[in-house]
PDB file of C-alpha atoms in Angstrom:
ATOM      1  CA  UNK T   1     140.923  22.366 121.048  1.00 89.00           C
ATOM      2  CA  UNK T   2     137.385  21.853 121.014  1.00 92.00           C
ATOM      3  CA  UNK T   3     137.226  21.775 117.487  1.00 95.00           C
ATOM      4  CA  UNK T   4     140.025  19.035 117.752  1.00 96.00           C
ATOM      5  CA  UNK T   5     138.048  17.685 120.323  1.00 97.00           C
ATOM      6  CA  UNK T   6     134.980  16.836 118.062  1.00 97.00           C
ATOM      7  CA  UNK T   7     136.806  16.111 114.536  1.00 97.00           C
ATOM      8  CA  UNK T   8     138.525  12.893 117.067  1.00 97.00           C
ATOM      9  CA  UNK T   9     134.919  11.862 117.991  1.00 95.00           C
ATOM     10  CA  UNK T  10     134.087  11.735 114.221  1.00 96.00           C
ATOM     11  CA  UNK T  11     137.676   9.944 113.871  1.00 96.00           C
ATOM     12  CA  UNK T  12     135.785   7.293 116.576  1.00 95.00           C
ATOM     13  CA  UNK T  13     132.562   7.555 114.790  1.00 92.00           C
ATOM     14  CA  UNK T  14     134.100   6.750 111.823  1.00 93.00           C
ATOM     15  CA  UNK T  15     136.002   3.609 112.980  1.00 94.00           C
ATOM     16  CA  UNK T  16     132.672   1.748 114.483  1.00 92.00           C
ATOM     17  CA  UNK T  17     131.403  -1.156 112.589  1.00 92.00           C
ATOM     18  CA  UNK T  18     128.060  -0.408 113.552  1.00 92.00           C
ATOM     19  CA  UNK T  19     128.328   2.818 112.975  1.00 87.00           C
ATOM     20  CA  UNK T  20     126.696   4.587 109.315  1.00 86.00           C
ATOM     21  CA  UNK T  21     129.598   5.786 107.711  1.00 81.00           C
ATOM     22  CA  UNK T  22     127.413   7.677 104.978  1.00 86.00           C
ATOM     23  CA  UNK T  23     125.234   9.658 107.549  1.00 86.00           C
ATOM     24  CA  UNK T  24     127.150  11.026 110.235  1.00 91.00           C
ATOM     25  CA  UNK T  25     125.235  13.873 111.299  1.00 92.00           C
ATOM     26  CA  UNK T  26     125.948  16.435 114.471  1.00 94.00           C
ATOM     27  CA  UNK T  27     124.228  18.514 116.975  1.00 95.00           C
ATOM     28  CA  UNK T  28     126.401  21.098 118.649  1.00 96.00           C
ATOM     29  CA  UNK T  29     124.224  22.759 121.489  1.00 95.00           C
ATOM     30  CA  UNK T  30     125.827  26.240 122.739  1.00 95.00           C
ATOM     31  CA  UNK T  31     129.299  26.473 122.754  1.00 95.00           C
ATOM     32  CA  UNK T  32     129.588  23.201 120.928  1.00 96.00           C
ATOM     33  CA  UNK T  33     127.738  24.272 117.976  1.00 97.00           C
ATOM     34  CA  UNK T  34     130.839  26.935 117.615  1.00 97.00           C
ATOM     35  CA  UNK T  35     132.874  24.318 117.774  1.00 97.00           C
ATOM     36  CA  UNK T  36     130.557  21.580 115.508  1.00 97.00           C
ATOM     37  CA  UNK T  37     131.117  24.443 112.825  1.00 98.00           C
ATOM     38  CA  UNK T  38     134.263  24.652 112.475  1.00 97.00           C
ATOM     39  CA  UNK T  39     134.848  21.062 112.445  1.00 98.00           C
ATOM     40  CA  UNK T  40     132.194  20.461 109.788  1.00 98.00           C
ATOM     41  CA  UNK T  41     133.677  23.430 107.548  1.00 97.00           C
ATOM     42  CA  UNK T  42     136.767  20.977 107.810  1.00 97.00           C
ATOM     43  CA  UNK T  43     135.727  17.939 107.553  1.00 97.00           C
ATOM     44  CA  UNK T  44     133.626  16.435 104.890  1.00 95.00           C
ATOM     45  CA  UNK T  45     132.914  13.499 106.483  1.00 95.00           C
ATOM     46  CA  UNK T  46     129.908  15.406 108.470  1.00 96.00           C
ATOM     47  CA  UNK T  47     127.208  15.074 106.519  1.00 95.00           C
ATOM     48  CA  UNK T  48     124.916  17.478 108.159  1.00 95.00           C
ATOM     49  CA  UNK T  49     124.861  20.095 111.383  1.00 96.00           C
ATOM     50  CA  UNK T  50     122.940  21.676 114.085  1.00 95.00           C
ATOM     51  CA  UNK T  51     123.503  24.014 115.760  1.00 97.00           C
ATOM     52  CA  UNK T  52     121.392  25.108 118.582  1.00 95.00           C
ATOM     53  CA  UNK T  53     121.508  28.059 120.806  1.00 95.00           C
ATOM     54  CA  UNK T  54     124.486  29.152 119.423  1.00 97.00           C
ATOM     55  CA  UNK T  55     125.972  32.296 119.505  1.00 98.00           C
ATOM     56  CA  UNK T  56     124.999  33.927 116.183  1.00 98.00           C
ATOM     57  CA  UNK T  57     128.491  36.145 115.150  1.00 98.00           C
ATOM     58  CA  UNK T  58     131.221  37.449 116.355  1.00 97.00           C
ATOM     59  CA  UNK T  59     130.079  40.238 114.939  1.00 96.00           C
ATOM     60  CA  UNK T  60     127.265  40.709 117.087  1.00 96.00           C
ATOM     61  CA  UNK T  61     129.757  40.534 120.310  1.00 96.00           C
ATOM     62  CA  UNK T  62     131.809  43.632 118.455  1.00 95.00           C
ATOM     63  CA  UNK T  63     128.609  45.597 118.517  1.00 95.00           C
ATOM     64  CA  UNK T  64     127.526  46.045 122.020  1.00 96.00           C
ATOM     65  CA  UNK T  65     129.499  47.151 125.906  1.00 95.00           C
ATOM     66  CA  UNK T  66     128.849  43.844 127.628  1.00 95.00           C
ATOM     67  CA  UNK T  67     127.923  39.834 126.647  1.00 96.00           C
ATOM     68  CA  UNK T  68     127.724  36.668 128.866  1.00 96.00           C
ATOM     69  CA  UNK T  69     130.386  35.050 126.737  1.00 95.00           C
ATOM     70  CA  UNK T  70     133.927  33.614 128.212  1.00 92.00           C
ATOM     71  CA  UNK T  71     137.165  33.720 126.820  1.00 89.00           C
ATOM     72  CA  UNK T  72     136.484  30.206 124.977  1.00 87.00           C
ATOM     73  CA  UNK T  73     134.313  31.379 122.641  1.00 90.00           C
ATOM     74  CA  UNK T  74     136.795  33.794 121.192  1.00 89.00           C
ATOM     75  CA  UNK T  75     139.166  32.949 117.835  1.00 89.00           C
ATOM     76  CA  UNK T  76     142.335  36.222 118.330  1.00 92.00           C
ATOM     77  CA  UNK T  77     141.795  38.032 114.984  1.00 94.00           C
ATOM     78  CA  UNK T  78     138.965  36.205 113.509  1.00 95.00           C
ATOM     79  CA  UNK T  79     136.815  39.121 112.614  1.00 96.00           C
ATOM     80  CA  UNK T  80     140.444  39.976 110.403  1.00 96.00           C
ATOM     81  CA  UNK T  81     139.424  37.172 108.286  1.00 96.00           C
ATOM     82  CA  UNK T  82     135.686  35.817 108.523  1.00 96.00           C
ATOM     83  CA  UNK T  83     132.447  35.589 110.849  1.00 98.00           C
ATOM     84  CA  UNK T  84     130.671  32.728 111.468  1.00 98.00           C
ATOM     85  CA  UNK T  85     128.104  33.455 108.437  1.00 98.00           C
ATOM     86  CA  UNK T  86     131.594  32.706 106.484  1.00 98.00           C
ATOM     87  CA  UNK T  87     132.073  29.615 108.558  1.00 98.00           C
ATOM     88  CA  UNK T  88     128.418  28.073 108.006  1.00 98.00           C
ATOM     89  CA  UNK T  89     128.898  28.749 104.184  1.00 98.00           C
ATOM     90  CA  UNK T  90     131.969  26.269 103.864  1.00 98.00           C
ATOM     91  CA  UNK T  91     129.458  23.538 104.713  1.00 98.00           C
ATOM     92  CA  UNK T  92     127.438  24.098 101.288  1.00 97.00           C
ATOM     93  CA  UNK T  93     125.869  22.033  99.788  1.00 97.00           C
ATOM     94  CA  UNK T  94     125.465  20.040 102.795  1.00 96.00           C
ATOM     95  CA  UNK T  95     122.498  20.818 105.409  1.00 96.00           C
ATOM     96  CA  UNK T  96     122.723  23.371 108.224  1.00 97.00           C
ATOM     97  CA  UNK T  97     120.591  24.600 110.658  1.00 96.00           C
ATOM     98  CA  UNK T  98     120.464  27.337 112.869  1.00 97.00           C
ATOM     99  CA  UNK T  99     117.716  26.577 116.097  1.00 95.00           C
ATOM    100  CA  UNK T 100     117.670  29.499 118.173  1.00 94.00           C
ATOM    101  CA  UNK T 101     120.543  31.103 117.559  1.00 97.00           C
ATOM    102  CA  UNK T 102     121.855  33.546 120.469  1.00 97.00           C
ATOM    103  CA  UNK T 103     122.625  37.362 120.655  1.00 97.00           C
ATOM    104  CA  UNK T 104     125.864  38.131 123.067  1.00 97.00           C
ATOM    105  CA  UNK T 105     123.577  38.166 126.732  1.00 97.00           C
ATOM    106  CA  UNK T 106     122.250  35.144 125.288  1.00 97.00           C
ATOM    107  CA  UNK T 107     119.336  35.892 124.504  1.00 97.00           C
ATOM    108  CA  UNK T 108     117.397  34.147 121.677  1.00 96.00           C
ATOM    109  CA  UNK T 109     117.497  36.445 118.407  1.00 97.00           C
ATOM    110  CA  UNK T 110     114.618  37.613 115.923  1.00 97.00           C
ATOM    111  CA  UNK T 111     113.996  35.889 113.132  1.00 97.00           C
ATOM    112  CA  UNK T 112     114.928  39.061 111.236  1.00 97.00           C
ATOM    113  CA  UNK T 113     118.330  39.873 113.115  1.00 97.00           C
ATOM    114  CA  UNK T 114     119.308  36.227 112.227  1.00 98.00           C
ATOM    115  CA  UNK T 115     118.257  36.344 108.449  1.00 98.00           C
ATOM    116  CA  UNK T 116     120.245  40.172 108.041  1.00 97.00           C
ATOM    117  CA  UNK T 117     122.880  37.820 110.282  1.00 97.00           C
ATOM    118  CA  UNK T 118     123.191  35.032 107.789  1.00 98.00           C
ATOM    119  CA  UNK T 119     121.891  36.623 104.460  1.00 98.00           C
ATOM    120  CA  UNK T 120     125.470  36.102 103.161  1.00 95.00           C
ATOM    121  CA  UNK T 121     125.308  32.383 104.338  1.00 98.00           C
ATOM    122  CA  UNK T 122     121.453  31.979 102.304  1.00 98.00           C
ATOM    123  CA  UNK T 123     122.699  33.483  99.352  1.00 98.00           C
ATOM    124  CA  UNK T 124     125.885  31.181  99.397  1.00 98.00           C
ATOM    125  CA  UNK T 125     123.644  28.411  99.328  1.00 98.00           C
ATOM    126  CA  UNK T 126     121.605  29.468  96.830  1.00 98.00           C
ATOM    127  CA  UNK T 127     124.157  30.299  94.407  1.00 97.00           C
ATOM    128  CA  UNK T 128     125.301  26.964  95.192  1.00 97.00           C
ATOM    129  CA  UNK T 129     122.239  24.896  94.449  1.00 97.00           C
ATOM    130  CA  UNK T 130     121.414  24.128  97.957  1.00 97.00           C
ATOM    131  CA  UNK T 131     119.188  26.992  98.858  1.00 95.00           C
ATOM    132  CA  UNK T 132     117.102  24.923 100.921  1.00 94.00           C
ATOM    133  CA  UNK T 133     119.941  22.967 102.849  1.00 96.00           C
ATOM    134  CA  UNK T 134     120.343  25.970 104.866  1.00 97.00           C
ATOM    135  CA  UNK T 135     117.614  26.542 107.553  1.00 96.00           C
ATOM    136  CA  UNK T 136     117.684  29.202 110.290  1.00 97.00           C
ATOM    137  CA  UNK T 137     114.973  28.626 112.845  1.00 94.00           C
ATOM    138  CA  UNK T 138     114.222  31.198 115.460  1.00 93.00           C
ATOM    139  CA  UNK T 139     110.601  30.060 116.757  1.00 84.00           C
ATOM    140  CA  UNK T 140     109.727  29.238 120.100  1.00 76.00           C
ATOM    141  CA  UNK T 141     109.621  25.331 120.908  1.00 70.00           C
ATOM    142  CA  UNK T 142     107.371  23.574 123.771  1.00 63.00           C
ATOM    143  CA  UNK T 143     109.073  20.004 122.693  1.00 70.00           C
ATOM    144  CA  UNK T 144     111.110  18.634 124.655  1.00 79.00           C
ATOM    145  CA  UNK T 145     114.787  18.660 123.385  1.00 77.00           C
ATOM    146  CA  UNK T 146     115.112  14.599 122.382  1.00 80.00           C
ATOM    147  CA  UNK T 147     112.413  15.186 120.488  1.00 82.00           C
ATOM    148  CA  UNK T 148     113.322  18.228 118.874  1.00 80.00           C
ATOM    149  CA  UNK T 149     116.934  16.813 118.180  1.00 80.00           C
ATOM    150  CA  UNK T 150     115.476  13.563 116.637  1.00 82.00           C
ATOM    151  CA  UNK T 151     113.634  15.999 114.024  1.00 80.00           C
ATOM    152  CA  UNK T 152     116.673  17.411 113.242  1.00 79.00           C
ATOM    153  CA  UNK T 153     118.604  14.578 112.485  1.00 80.00           C
ATOM    154  CA  UNK T 154     115.468  12.819 110.709  1.00 80.00           C
ATOM    155  CA  UNK T 155     115.411  15.833 108.404  1.00 79.00           C
ATOM    156  CA  UNK T 156     118.796  15.780 107.269  1.00 76.00           C
ATOM    157  CA  UNK T 157     118.693  12.045 107.074  1.00 75.00           C
ATOM    158  CA  UNK T 158     116.080  12.897 104.275  1.00 77.00           C
ATOM    159  CA  UNK T 159     117.891  15.744 102.170  1.00 73.00           C
TER     160      UNK T 159
END
């Protein structure tokens, strides 16, 4: 339902006369990052996406005995078909940034853990000729979120 809500927001944005229909960029934070990821995989009108503070993968939830995510992030039977790295690859060649992905306890993951989890996605982007359009950033930031989001949108628009 939340993915549907995101897609209806895209519909609304595309109906507005004052909108730039060629450059629709999304930023999803936390659970909304997951909703936006699925929406972008389904809707090519979304030209780029940044997922901020979002779950690293469903697989990561299966490797621990406890987690802080609620039932609203689960998709029944999803791992029998795919995981978030495969959904992310579906965006290629559009720009995708994963900013500060989170583990099951909602803690920031290391760059090496994120790279390992999304190796498949990076390889897919590379094979599709869009290697530079997939980025993971796990670094600590001291800037305010608004400035950070503006930089993300400017970078996406430049690509």
